[in-house]
């Protein structure tokens, strides 16, 4: 059964709901779209097409630092937005492991939220290359410099191509054309 599916949301349990809601609204840039009266569950989004992109539920039992979850990723529209989130996260005392990287097909900032969950905010680049591919980038540089640095990395990658070419092949594989 071919067809397109878009990732809509991730959900996880939290210890400290107010601190986690403050982080994802005030620092990462999401809005609370709904929450239970007793704050047992909270829905957040920054996309009118998704009522919630993440939901947090009180009652986390696993210790912070124990592996239970890898990461969730928010796509934004511009490199300027990624740079802005990077600046805010870097200045936030509760965030840790702030790591700007390019996957060739994305410019990303990864970070851990105040409860140690890894999140990513990224924008697509115009290119694609075989994954996994992750190289550090300097998000303090200008957008032009970041693009130049990424192109220099991709020159060494034999699988690098235009994102549109990869998309066209995958559409065909999914039977969408
Ligand atoms: Fe990711």
Short mmCIF file of N, CA and C and ligand atoms in Angstrom, two decimals:
data_model
loop_
_atom_site.label_atom_id
_atom_site.label_comp_id
_atom_site.label_asym_id
_atom_site.label_seq_id
_atom_site.Cartn_x
_atom_site.Cartn_y
_atom_site.Cartn_z
N UNK A 1 0.86 -1.20 0.00
CA UNK A 1 0.00 0.00 0.00
C UNK A 1 0.89 1.24 0.00
N UNK A 2 1.19 1.79 -1.18
CA UNK A 2 2.09 2.95 -1.23
C UNK A 2 1.38 4.22 -0.75
N UNK A 3 2.13 5.22 -0.46
CA UNK A 3 1.54 6.50 -0.06
C UNK A 3 2.47 7.27 0.83
N UNK A 4 2.20 8.55 0.94
CA UNK A 4 3.05 9.42 1.74
C UNK A 4 2.55 9.47 3.18
N UNK A 5 3.45 9.41 4.13
CA UNK A 5 3.10 9.64 5.52
C UNK A 5 4.06 10.66 6.09
N UNK A 6 3.55 11.61 6.83
CA UNK A 6 4.38 12.66 7.41
C UNK A 6 4.46 12.44 8.92
N UNK A 7 5.67 12.55 9.45
CA UNK A 7 5.81 12.43 10.91
C UNK A 7 5.02 13.56 11.56
N UNK A 8 4.19 13.22 12.49
CA UNK A 8 3.32 14.24 13.10
C UNK A 8 3.77 14.62 14.50
N UNK A 9 3.95 13.66 15.38
CA UNK A 9 4.31 14.03 16.75
C UNK A 9 5.09 12.97 17.49
N UNK A 10 5.73 13.43 18.55
CA UNK A 10 6.43 12.53 19.47
C UNK A 10 5.85 12.78 20.85
N UNK A 11 5.81 11.78 21.66
CA UNK A 11 5.29 11.94 23.03
C UNK A 11 6.22 11.30 24.03
N UNK A 12 6.38 11.94 25.16
CA UNK A 12 7.18 11.31 26.20
C UNK A 12 6.77 11.81 27.58
N UNK A 13 7.19 11.03 28.57
CA UNK A 13 6.86 11.35 29.95
C UNK A 13 7.88 12.32 30.54
N UNK A 14 7.42 13.17 31.44
CA UNK A 14 8.31 14.16 32.06
C UNK A 14 8.15 14.15 33.58
N UNK A 15 9.18 14.61 34.27
CA UNK A 15 9.12 14.81 35.72
C UNK A 15 8.47 16.16 36.04
N UNK A 16 9.01 17.22 35.40
CA UNK A 16 8.67 18.59 35.80
C UNK A 16 7.97 19.30 34.64
N UNK A 17 6.64 19.18 34.61
CA UNK A 17 5.89 19.72 33.48
C UNK A 17 6.12 21.23 33.27
N UNK A 18 5.99 22.08 34.32
CA UNK A 18 6.16 23.52 34.06
C UNK A 18 7.54 23.86 33.48
N UNK A 19 8.60 23.24 33.97
CA UNK A 19 9.95 23.55 33.47
C UNK A 19 10.09 23.10 32.03
N UNK A 20 9.52 21.94 31.70
CA UNK A 20 9.65 21.42 30.34
C UNK A 20 8.80 22.24 29.37
N UNK A 21 7.62 22.68 29.81
CA UNK A 21 6.77 23.52 28.95
C UNK A 21 7.47 24.87 28.73
N UNK A 22 8.06 25.44 29.78
CA UNK A 22 8.80 26.70 29.63
C UNK A 22 9.92 26.56 28.61
N UNK A 23 10.64 25.44 28.66
CA UNK A 23 11.76 25.24 27.76
C UNK A 23 11.29 25.17 26.31
N UNK A 24 10.28 24.33 26.05
CA UNK A 24 9.86 24.15 24.64
C UNK A 24 9.10 25.35 24.09
N UNK A 25 8.49 26.16 24.95
CA UNK A 25 7.83 27.36 24.45
C UNK A 25 8.82 28.53 24.42
N UNK A 26 9.45 28.85 25.54
CA UNK A 26 10.29 30.03 25.64
C UNK A 26 11.61 29.93 24.91
N UNK A 27 12.16 28.73 24.80
CA UNK A 27 13.50 28.58 24.22
C UNK A 27 13.43 28.00 22.81
N UNK A 28 12.71 26.88 22.65
CA UNK A 28 12.68 26.23 21.33
C UNK A 28 11.70 26.95 20.39
N UNK A 29 10.59 27.48 20.93
CA UNK A 29 9.68 28.28 20.09
C UNK A 29 8.36 27.63 19.73
N UNK A 30 7.93 26.62 20.48
CA UNK A 30 6.60 26.02 20.24
C UNK A 30 5.54 26.76 21.05
N UNK A 31 4.27 26.49 20.74
CA UNK A 31 3.15 27.04 21.52
C UNK A 31 2.40 25.89 22.17
N UNK A 32 1.84 26.17 23.34
CA UNK A 32 0.94 25.18 23.95
C UNK A 32 -0.39 25.27 23.22
N UNK A 33 -0.84 24.16 22.64
CA UNK A 33 -2.12 24.17 21.91
C UNK A 33 -3.26 23.67 22.78
N UNK A 34 -2.97 22.86 23.77
CA UNK A 34 -3.98 22.37 24.72
C UNK A 34 -3.26 21.77 25.90
N UNK A 35 -3.93 21.76 27.03
CA UNK A 35 -3.36 21.06 28.19
C UNK A 35 -4.51 20.63 29.10
N UNK A 36 -4.30 19.55 29.83
CA UNK A 36 -5.32 19.08 30.77
C UNK A 36 -5.41 20.05 31.94
N UNK A 37 -6.60 20.18 32.53
CA UNK A 37 -6.78 21.10 33.65
C UNK A 37 -5.80 20.81 34.78
N UNK A 38 -5.51 19.54 35.00
CA UNK A 38 -4.60 19.19 36.10
C UNK A 38 -3.14 19.12 35.63
N UNK A 39 -2.88 19.53 34.37
CA UNK A 39 -1.52 19.58 33.83
C UNK A 39 -0.87 18.19 33.70
N UNK A 40 -1.70 17.16 33.64
CA UNK A 40 -1.16 15.80 33.52
C UNK A 40 -0.63 15.57 32.12
N UNK A 41 -1.18 16.31 31.13
CA UNK A 41 -0.75 16.15 29.75
C UNK A 41 -0.78 17.52 29.06
N UNK A 42 0.19 17.74 28.20
CA UNK A 42 0.28 19.03 27.53
C UNK A 42 0.64 18.81 26.06
N UNK A 43 -0.02 19.53 25.16
CA UNK A 43 0.19 19.39 23.72
C UNK A 43 0.87 20.66 23.19
N UNK A 44 1.88 20.50 22.35
CA UNK A 44 2.60 21.66 21.82
C UNK A 44 2.80 21.52 20.31
N UNK A 45 2.83 22.69 19.64
CA UNK A 45 3.03 22.67 18.19
C UNK A 45 3.56 24.02 17.73
N UNK A 46 4.22 24.01 16.56
CA UNK A 46 4.55 25.26 15.88
C UNK A 46 4.15 25.11 14.41
N UNK A 47 3.11 24.32 14.18
CA UNK A 47 2.66 24.04 12.81
C UNK A 47 1.15 23.94 12.80
N UNK A 48 0.47 24.88 12.13
CA UNK A 48 -0.99 24.86 12.11
C UNK A 48 -1.57 23.57 11.52
N UNK A 49 -0.78 22.81 10.76
CA UNK A 49 -1.27 21.55 10.22
C UNK A 49 -1.17 20.39 11.21
N UNK A 50 -0.55 20.65 12.36
CA UNK A 50 -0.45 19.62 13.40
C UNK A 50 -0.92 20.21 14.72
N UNK A 51 -2.05 19.74 15.22
CA UNK A 51 -2.51 20.23 16.53
C UNK A 51 -1.42 20.05 17.57
N UNK A 52 -0.75 18.90 17.54
CA UNK A 52 0.43 18.74 18.40
C UNK A 52 1.54 18.05 17.64
N UNK A 53 2.73 18.58 17.82
CA UNK A 53 3.94 17.94 17.29
C UNK A 53 4.63 17.18 18.40
N UNK A 54 4.37 17.62 19.62
CA UNK A 54 4.87 16.85 20.74
C UNK A 54 3.85 16.89 21.84
N UNK A 55 3.81 15.82 22.62
CA UNK A 55 2.98 15.84 23.80
C UNK A 55 3.80 15.31 24.95
N UNK A 56 3.59 15.94 26.08
CA UNK A 56 4.33 15.54 27.28
C UNK A 56 3.31 15.09 28.32
N UNK A 57 3.63 14.00 28.98
CA UNK A 57 2.74 13.40 29.97
C UNK A 57 3.51 13.29 31.28
N UNK A 58 2.88 13.73 32.37
CA UNK A 58 3.56 13.66 33.65
C UNK A 58 3.79 12.20 34.07
N UNK A 59 4.78 11.95 34.85
CA UNK A 59 4.96 10.60 35.40
C UNK A 59 6.14 9.83 34.83
N UNK A 60 7.17 10.55 34.41
CA UNK A 60 8.37 9.85 33.93
C UNK A 60 8.95 8.98 35.05
N UNK A 61 9.34 7.76 34.69
CA UNK A 61 9.91 6.84 35.68
C UNK A 61 11.38 6.54 35.43
N UNK A 62 11.83 6.66 34.16
CA UNK A 62 13.23 6.33 33.89
C UNK A 62 14.12 7.47 34.37
N UNK A 63 15.29 7.11 34.85
CA UNK A 63 16.25 8.10 35.31
C UNK A 63 16.77 8.94 34.16
N UNK A 64 17.02 10.22 34.41
CA UNK A 64 17.67 11.06 33.41
C UNK A 64 19.05 10.47 33.11
N UNK A 65 19.37 10.36 31.82
CA UNK A 65 20.67 9.82 31.45
C UNK A 65 20.59 8.36 31.01
N UNK A 66 19.50 7.64 31.38
CA UNK A 66 19.31 6.26 30.93
C UNK A 66 18.76 6.29 29.51
N UNK A 67 19.29 5.47 28.63
CA UNK A 67 18.83 5.49 27.24
C UNK A 67 17.42 4.94 27.12
N UNK A 68 16.50 5.74 26.61
CA UNK A 68 15.13 5.26 26.42
C UNK A 68 14.52 5.92 25.19
N UNK A 69 15.18 6.90 24.67
CA UNK A 69 14.58 7.74 23.63
C UNK A 69 15.77 8.32 22.89
N UNK A 70 15.72 8.39 21.56
CA UNK A 70 16.87 8.96 20.85
C UNK A 70 16.67 10.44 20.64
N UNK A 71 15.84 10.87 19.70
CA UNK A 71 15.59 12.30 19.56
C UNK A 71 14.32 12.55 18.77
N UNK A 72 13.83 13.76 18.87
CA UNK A 72 12.75 14.19 17.98
C UNK A 72 13.24 15.43 17.26
N UNK A 73 12.70 15.67 16.06
CA UNK A 73 13.24 16.74 15.22
C UNK A 73 12.11 17.65 14.73
N UNK A 74 12.36 18.94 14.79
CA UNK A 74 11.43 19.94 14.27
C UNK A 74 12.03 20.57 13.03
N UNK A 75 11.28 20.55 11.92
CA UNK A 75 11.75 21.20 10.69
C UNK A 75 11.31 22.65 10.72
N UNK A 76 12.22 23.57 10.39
CA UNK A 76 11.87 24.99 10.26
C UNK A 76 12.10 25.42 8.81
N UNK A 77 11.75 26.66 8.51
CA UNK A 77 11.76 27.11 7.12
C UNK A 77 13.07 27.75 6.68
N UNK A 78 13.91 28.13 7.62
CA UNK A 78 15.11 28.87 7.19
C UNK A 78 16.29 28.57 8.10
N UNK A 79 17.47 28.76 7.54
CA UNK A 79 18.70 28.61 8.32
C UNK A 79 18.75 29.68 9.41
N UNK A 80 18.18 30.86 9.11
CA UNK A 80 18.14 31.93 10.13
C UNK A 80 17.40 31.45 11.38
N UNK A 81 16.33 30.66 11.20
CA UNK A 81 15.59 30.14 12.36
C UNK A 81 16.43 29.13 13.14
N UNK A 82 17.16 28.30 12.44
CA UNK A 82 18.04 27.33 13.12
C UNK A 82 19.08 28.08 13.95
N UNK A 83 19.66 29.13 13.35
CA UNK A 83 20.67 29.93 14.04
C UNK A 83 20.08 30.59 15.30
N UNK A 84 18.86 31.06 15.19
CA UNK A 84 18.19 31.72 16.31
C UNK A 84 17.94 30.74 17.47
N UNK A 85 17.43 29.54 17.14
CA UNK A 85 17.20 28.54 18.18
C UNK A 85 18.54 28.14 18.81
N UNK A 86 19.57 28.01 17.98
CA UNK A 86 20.92 27.68 18.48
C UNK A 86 21.36 28.71 19.53
N UNK A 87 21.18 29.99 19.21
CA UNK A 87 21.60 31.05 20.15
C UNK A 87 20.83 30.95 21.47
N UNK A 88 19.51 30.72 21.36
CA UNK A 88 18.71 30.68 22.59
C UNK A 88 19.04 29.46 23.45
N UNK A 89 19.19 28.31 22.79
CA UNK A 89 19.46 27.07 23.51
C UNK A 89 20.82 27.14 24.19
N UNK A 90 21.79 27.71 23.46
CA UNK A 90 23.15 27.83 23.99
C UNK A 90 23.19 28.66 25.27
N UNK A 91 22.29 29.66 25.33
CA UNK A 91 22.25 30.55 26.49
C UNK A 91 21.38 30.02 27.63
N UNK A 92 20.67 28.91 27.39
CA UNK A 92 19.74 28.43 28.41
C UNK A 92 20.46 27.50 29.39
N UNK A 93 20.36 27.79 30.70
CA UNK A 93 21.12 26.99 31.67
C UNK A 93 20.68 25.53 31.75
N UNK A 94 19.44 25.24 31.38
CA UNK A 94 18.95 23.85 31.50
C UNK A 94 19.32 22.99 30.31
N UNK A 95 19.71 23.61 29.20
CA UNK A 95 20.03 22.83 27.99
C UNK A 95 21.48 22.35 28.06
N UNK A 96 21.74 21.22 27.42
CA UNK A 96 23.12 20.70 27.41
C UNK A 96 23.41 20.03 26.08
N UNK A 97 24.69 19.69 25.89
CA UNK A 97 25.13 18.98 24.67
C UNK A 97 24.64 19.67 23.39
N UNK A 98 24.76 20.99 23.34
CA UNK A 98 24.31 21.74 22.16
C UNK A 98 25.29 21.48 21.02
N UNK A 99 24.78 20.91 19.94
CA UNK A 99 25.67 20.43 18.89
C UNK A 99 25.14 20.77 17.49
N UNK A 100 25.73 21.77 16.84
CA UNK A 100 25.31 22.09 15.48
C UNK A 100 25.99 21.17 14.48
N UNK A 101 25.21 20.58 13.59
CA UNK A 101 25.75 19.61 12.63
C UNK A 101 25.06 19.74 11.30
N UNK A 102 25.76 19.34 10.24
CA UNK A 102 25.07 19.18 8.96
C UNK A 102 25.02 17.70 8.63
N UNK A 103 23.87 17.29 8.12
CA UNK A 103 23.73 15.93 7.59
C UNK A 103 23.85 15.96 6.07
N UNK A 104 24.38 17.04 5.53
CA UNK A 104 24.43 17.20 4.07
C UNK A 104 23.06 17.61 3.55
N UNK A 105 22.02 16.89 3.96
CA UNK A 105 20.66 17.22 3.55
C UNK A 105 19.94 18.12 4.56
N UNK A 106 20.62 18.47 5.65
CA UNK A 106 20.00 19.32 6.68
C UNK A 106 21.07 20.11 7.41
N UNK A 107 20.68 21.28 7.88
CA UNK A 107 21.48 22.02 8.86
C UNK A 107 20.73 21.94 10.17
N UNK A 108 21.38 21.40 11.18
CA UNK A 108 20.68 21.05 12.42
C UNK A 108 21.38 21.61 13.63
N UNK A 109 20.58 21.87 14.65
CA UNK A 109 21.16 22.01 15.99
C UNK A 109 20.51 20.94 16.86
N UNK A 110 21.34 20.12 17.48
CA UNK A 110 20.88 19.13 18.45
C UNK A 110 21.16 19.68 19.84
N UNK A 111 20.31 19.30 20.77
CA UNK A 111 20.54 19.71 22.16
C UNK A 111 19.75 18.79 23.06
N UNK A 112 20.15 18.76 24.34
CA UNK A 112 19.34 18.05 25.33
C UNK A 112 18.53 19.06 26.11
N UNK A 113 17.26 18.75 26.30
CA UNK A 113 16.38 19.64 27.06
C UNK A 113 16.68 19.48 28.55
N UNK A 114 15.99 20.23 29.43
CA UNK A 114 16.35 20.16 30.86
C UNK A 114 16.19 18.77 31.49
N UNK A 115 15.48 17.85 30.84
CA UNK A 115 15.37 16.49 31.39
C UNK A 115 16.20 15.49 30.60
N UNK A 116 17.12 16.01 29.78
CA UNK A 116 18.07 15.13 29.11
C UNK A 116 17.59 14.47 27.83
N UNK A 117 16.42 14.86 27.32
CA UNK A 117 15.93 14.31 26.05
C UNK A 117 16.59 15.05 24.90
N UNK A 118 17.01 14.32 23.88
CA UNK A 118 17.66 14.98 22.75
C UNK A 118 16.60 15.45 21.75
N UNK A 119 16.77 16.69 21.32
CA UNK A 119 15.89 17.26 20.30
C UNK A 119 16.75 17.89 19.22
N UNK A 120 16.16 18.07 18.06
CA UNK A 120 16.86 18.64 16.91
C UNK A 120 15.93 19.66 16.27
N UNK A 121 16.49 20.77 15.85
CA UNK A 121 15.76 21.74 15.03
C UNK A 121 16.58 21.88 13.74
N UNK A 122 15.93 21.70 12.60
CA UNK A 122 16.70 21.66 11.36
C UNK A 122 15.96 22.31 10.21
N UNK A 123 16.74 22.66 9.19
CA UNK A 123 16.16 23.10 7.91
C UNK A 123 16.76 22.21 6.83
N UNK A 124 16.00 21.91 5.82
CA UNK A 124 16.53 21.13 4.69
C UNK A 124 17.57 21.96 3.94
N UNK A 125 18.59 21.30 3.42
CA UNK A 125 19.49 21.96 2.46
C UNK A 125 18.96 21.59 1.06
N UNK A 126 19.53 22.16 0.01
CA UNK A 126 19.08 21.77 -1.35
C UNK A 126 19.69 20.45 -1.81
N UNK A 127 20.43 19.76 -0.93
CA UNK A 127 21.21 18.60 -1.37
C UNK A 127 20.82 17.35 -0.61
N UNK A 128 21.33 16.25 -1.09
CA UNK A 128 21.15 14.97 -0.39
C UNK A 128 22.46 14.20 -0.46
N UNK A 129 22.72 13.39 0.55
CA UNK A 129 23.82 12.41 0.44
C UNK A 129 23.46 11.25 1.34
N UNK A 130 24.16 10.14 1.13
CA UNK A 130 23.85 8.92 1.88
C UNK A 130 23.96 9.17 3.38
N UNK A 131 23.00 8.62 4.14
CA UNK A 131 22.99 8.76 5.60
C UNK A 131 23.41 7.45 6.24
N UNK A 132 24.01 7.43 7.43
CA UNK A 132 24.28 8.61 8.25
C UNK A 132 25.47 9.42 7.76
N UNK A 133 25.30 10.72 7.84
CA UNK A 133 26.35 11.67 7.50
C UNK A 133 26.17 12.81 8.50
N UNK A 134 27.15 13.09 9.30
CA UNK A 134 27.01 14.15 10.30
C UNK A 134 28.37 14.79 10.53
N UNK A 135 28.46 16.06 10.20
CA UNK A 135 29.71 16.79 10.40
C UNK A 135 29.40 18.07 11.17
N UNK A 136 30.29 18.47 12.06
CA UNK A 136 30.05 19.70 12.81
C UNK A 136 30.00 20.92 11.89
N UNK A 137 29.16 21.88 12.22
CA UNK A 137 29.15 23.16 11.50
C UNK A 137 29.19 24.27 12.54
N UNK A 138 29.59 25.45 12.08
CA UNK A 138 29.67 26.60 12.97
C UNK A 138 28.47 27.51 12.68
N UNK A 139 27.47 27.44 13.57
CA UNK A 139 26.25 28.23 13.33
C UNK A 139 26.44 29.71 13.68
N UNK A 140 27.62 30.08 14.16
CA UNK A 140 27.91 31.50 14.35
C UNK A 140 28.39 32.15 13.05
N UNK A 141 28.73 31.34 12.05
CA UNK A 141 29.14 31.90 10.76
C UNK A 141 27.92 32.43 10.00
N UNK A 142 28.17 33.15 8.91
CA UNK A 142 27.04 33.64 8.10
C UNK A 142 26.42 32.47 7.34
N UNK A 143 25.21 32.70 6.85
CA UNK A 143 24.52 31.64 6.09
C UNK A 143 25.33 31.25 4.86
N UNK A 144 25.95 32.25 4.21
CA UNK A 144 26.75 31.97 3.02
C UNK A 144 27.95 31.09 3.36
N UNK A 145 28.61 31.41 4.48
CA UNK A 145 29.78 30.62 4.89
C UNK A 145 29.38 29.19 5.24
N UNK A 146 28.24 29.05 5.91
CA UNK A 146 27.78 27.71 6.29
C UNK A 146 27.50 26.88 5.03
N UNK A 147 26.87 27.51 4.04
CA UNK A 147 26.58 26.81 2.77
C UNK A 147 27.89 26.42 2.07
N UNK A 148 28.85 27.32 2.06
CA UNK A 148 30.15 27.01 1.43
C UNK A 148 30.84 25.84 2.14
N UNK A 149 30.84 25.88 3.47
CA UNK A 149 31.47 24.79 4.25
C UNK A 149 30.81 23.45 3.94
N UNK A 150 29.48 23.47 3.84
CA UNK A 150 28.74 22.22 3.58
C UNK A 150 29.04 21.70 2.18
N UNK A 151 29.07 22.60 1.22
CA UNK A 151 29.38 22.17 -0.15
C UNK A 151 30.79 21.57 -0.23
N UNK A 152 31.72 22.15 0.53
CA UNK A 152 33.08 21.61 0.55
C UNK A 152 33.08 20.18 1.10
N UNK A 153 32.26 19.93 2.14
CA UNK A 153 32.17 18.57 2.69
C UNK A 153 31.54 17.61 1.68
N UNK A 154 30.53 18.10 0.96
CA UNK A 154 29.81 17.23 0.02
C UNK A 154 30.63 16.91 -1.22
N UNK A 155 31.60 17.77 -1.52
CA UNK A 155 32.45 17.49 -2.68
C UNK A 155 33.19 16.18 -2.53
N UNK A 156 33.42 15.78 -1.27
CA UNK A 156 34.15 14.52 -1.01
C UNK A 156 33.21 13.31 -0.99
N UNK A 157 31.91 13.56 -1.05
CA UNK A 157 30.92 12.48 -0.95
C UNK A 157 30.46 12.04 -2.33
N UNK A 158 30.72 10.78 -2.65
CA UNK A 158 30.35 10.33 -4.00
C UNK A 158 28.83 10.23 -4.16
N UNK A 159 28.10 10.11 -3.05
CA UNK A 159 26.64 9.95 -3.17
C UNK A 159 25.90 11.29 -3.16
N UNK A 160 26.64 12.41 -3.08
CA UNK A 160 25.97 13.72 -3.02
C UNK A 160 25.24 14.02 -4.34
N UNK A 161 24.05 14.55 -4.21
CA UNK A 161 23.24 14.93 -5.39
C UNK A 161 22.27 16.02 -4.96
N UNK A 162 21.49 16.54 -5.91
CA UNK A 162 20.47 17.53 -5.57
C UNK A 162 19.32 16.82 -4.84
N UNK A 163 18.77 17.49 -3.84
CA UNK A 163 17.67 16.90 -3.07
C UNK A 163 16.50 16.54 -4.00
N UNK A 164 16.25 17.38 -5.01
CA UNK A 164 15.13 17.13 -5.94
C UNK A 164 15.31 15.81 -6.70
N UNK A 165 16.56 15.46 -6.98
CA UNK A 165 16.82 14.20 -7.70
C UNK A 165 16.49 13.01 -6.79
N UNK A 166 16.91 13.10 -5.53
CA UNK A 166 16.61 12.02 -4.59
C UNK A 166 15.09 11.90 -4.39
N UNK A 167 14.45 13.07 -4.25
CA UNK A 167 12.99 13.08 -4.02
C UNK A 167 12.24 12.42 -5.17
N UNK A 168 12.67 12.75 -6.40
CA UNK A 168 12.00 12.20 -7.59
C UNK A 168 12.11 10.67 -7.59
N UNK A 169 13.28 10.16 -7.26
CA UNK A 169 13.47 8.69 -7.23
C UNK A 169 12.60 8.05 -6.16
N UNK A 170 12.53 8.70 -5.00
CA UNK A 170 11.76 8.11 -3.89
C UNK A 170 10.25 8.18 -4.17
N UNK A 171 9.81 9.26 -4.81
CA UNK A 171 8.39 9.37 -5.20
C UNK A 171 8.01 8.19 -6.09
N UNK A 172 8.91 7.88 -7.02
CA UNK A 172 8.65 6.79 -7.95
C UNK A 172 8.58 5.46 -7.20
N UNK A 173 9.52 5.30 -6.26
CA UNK A 173 9.54 4.06 -5.47
C UNK A 173 8.25 3.89 -4.66
N UNK A 174 7.69 5.04 -4.20
CA UNK A 174 6.45 4.99 -3.41
C UNK A 174 5.22 4.90 -4.30
N UNK A 175 5.41 4.99 -5.59
CA UNK A 175 4.27 4.92 -6.50
C UNK A 175 3.43 6.18 -6.50
N UNK A 176 4.04 7.33 -6.21
CA UNK A 176 3.26 8.58 -6.10
C UNK A 176 3.13 9.30 -7.44
N UNK A 177 3.87 8.89 -8.45
CA UNK A 177 3.77 9.59 -9.74
C UNK A 177 2.90 8.84 -10.73
FE1 LIG B 1 17.22 13.80 13.24
#
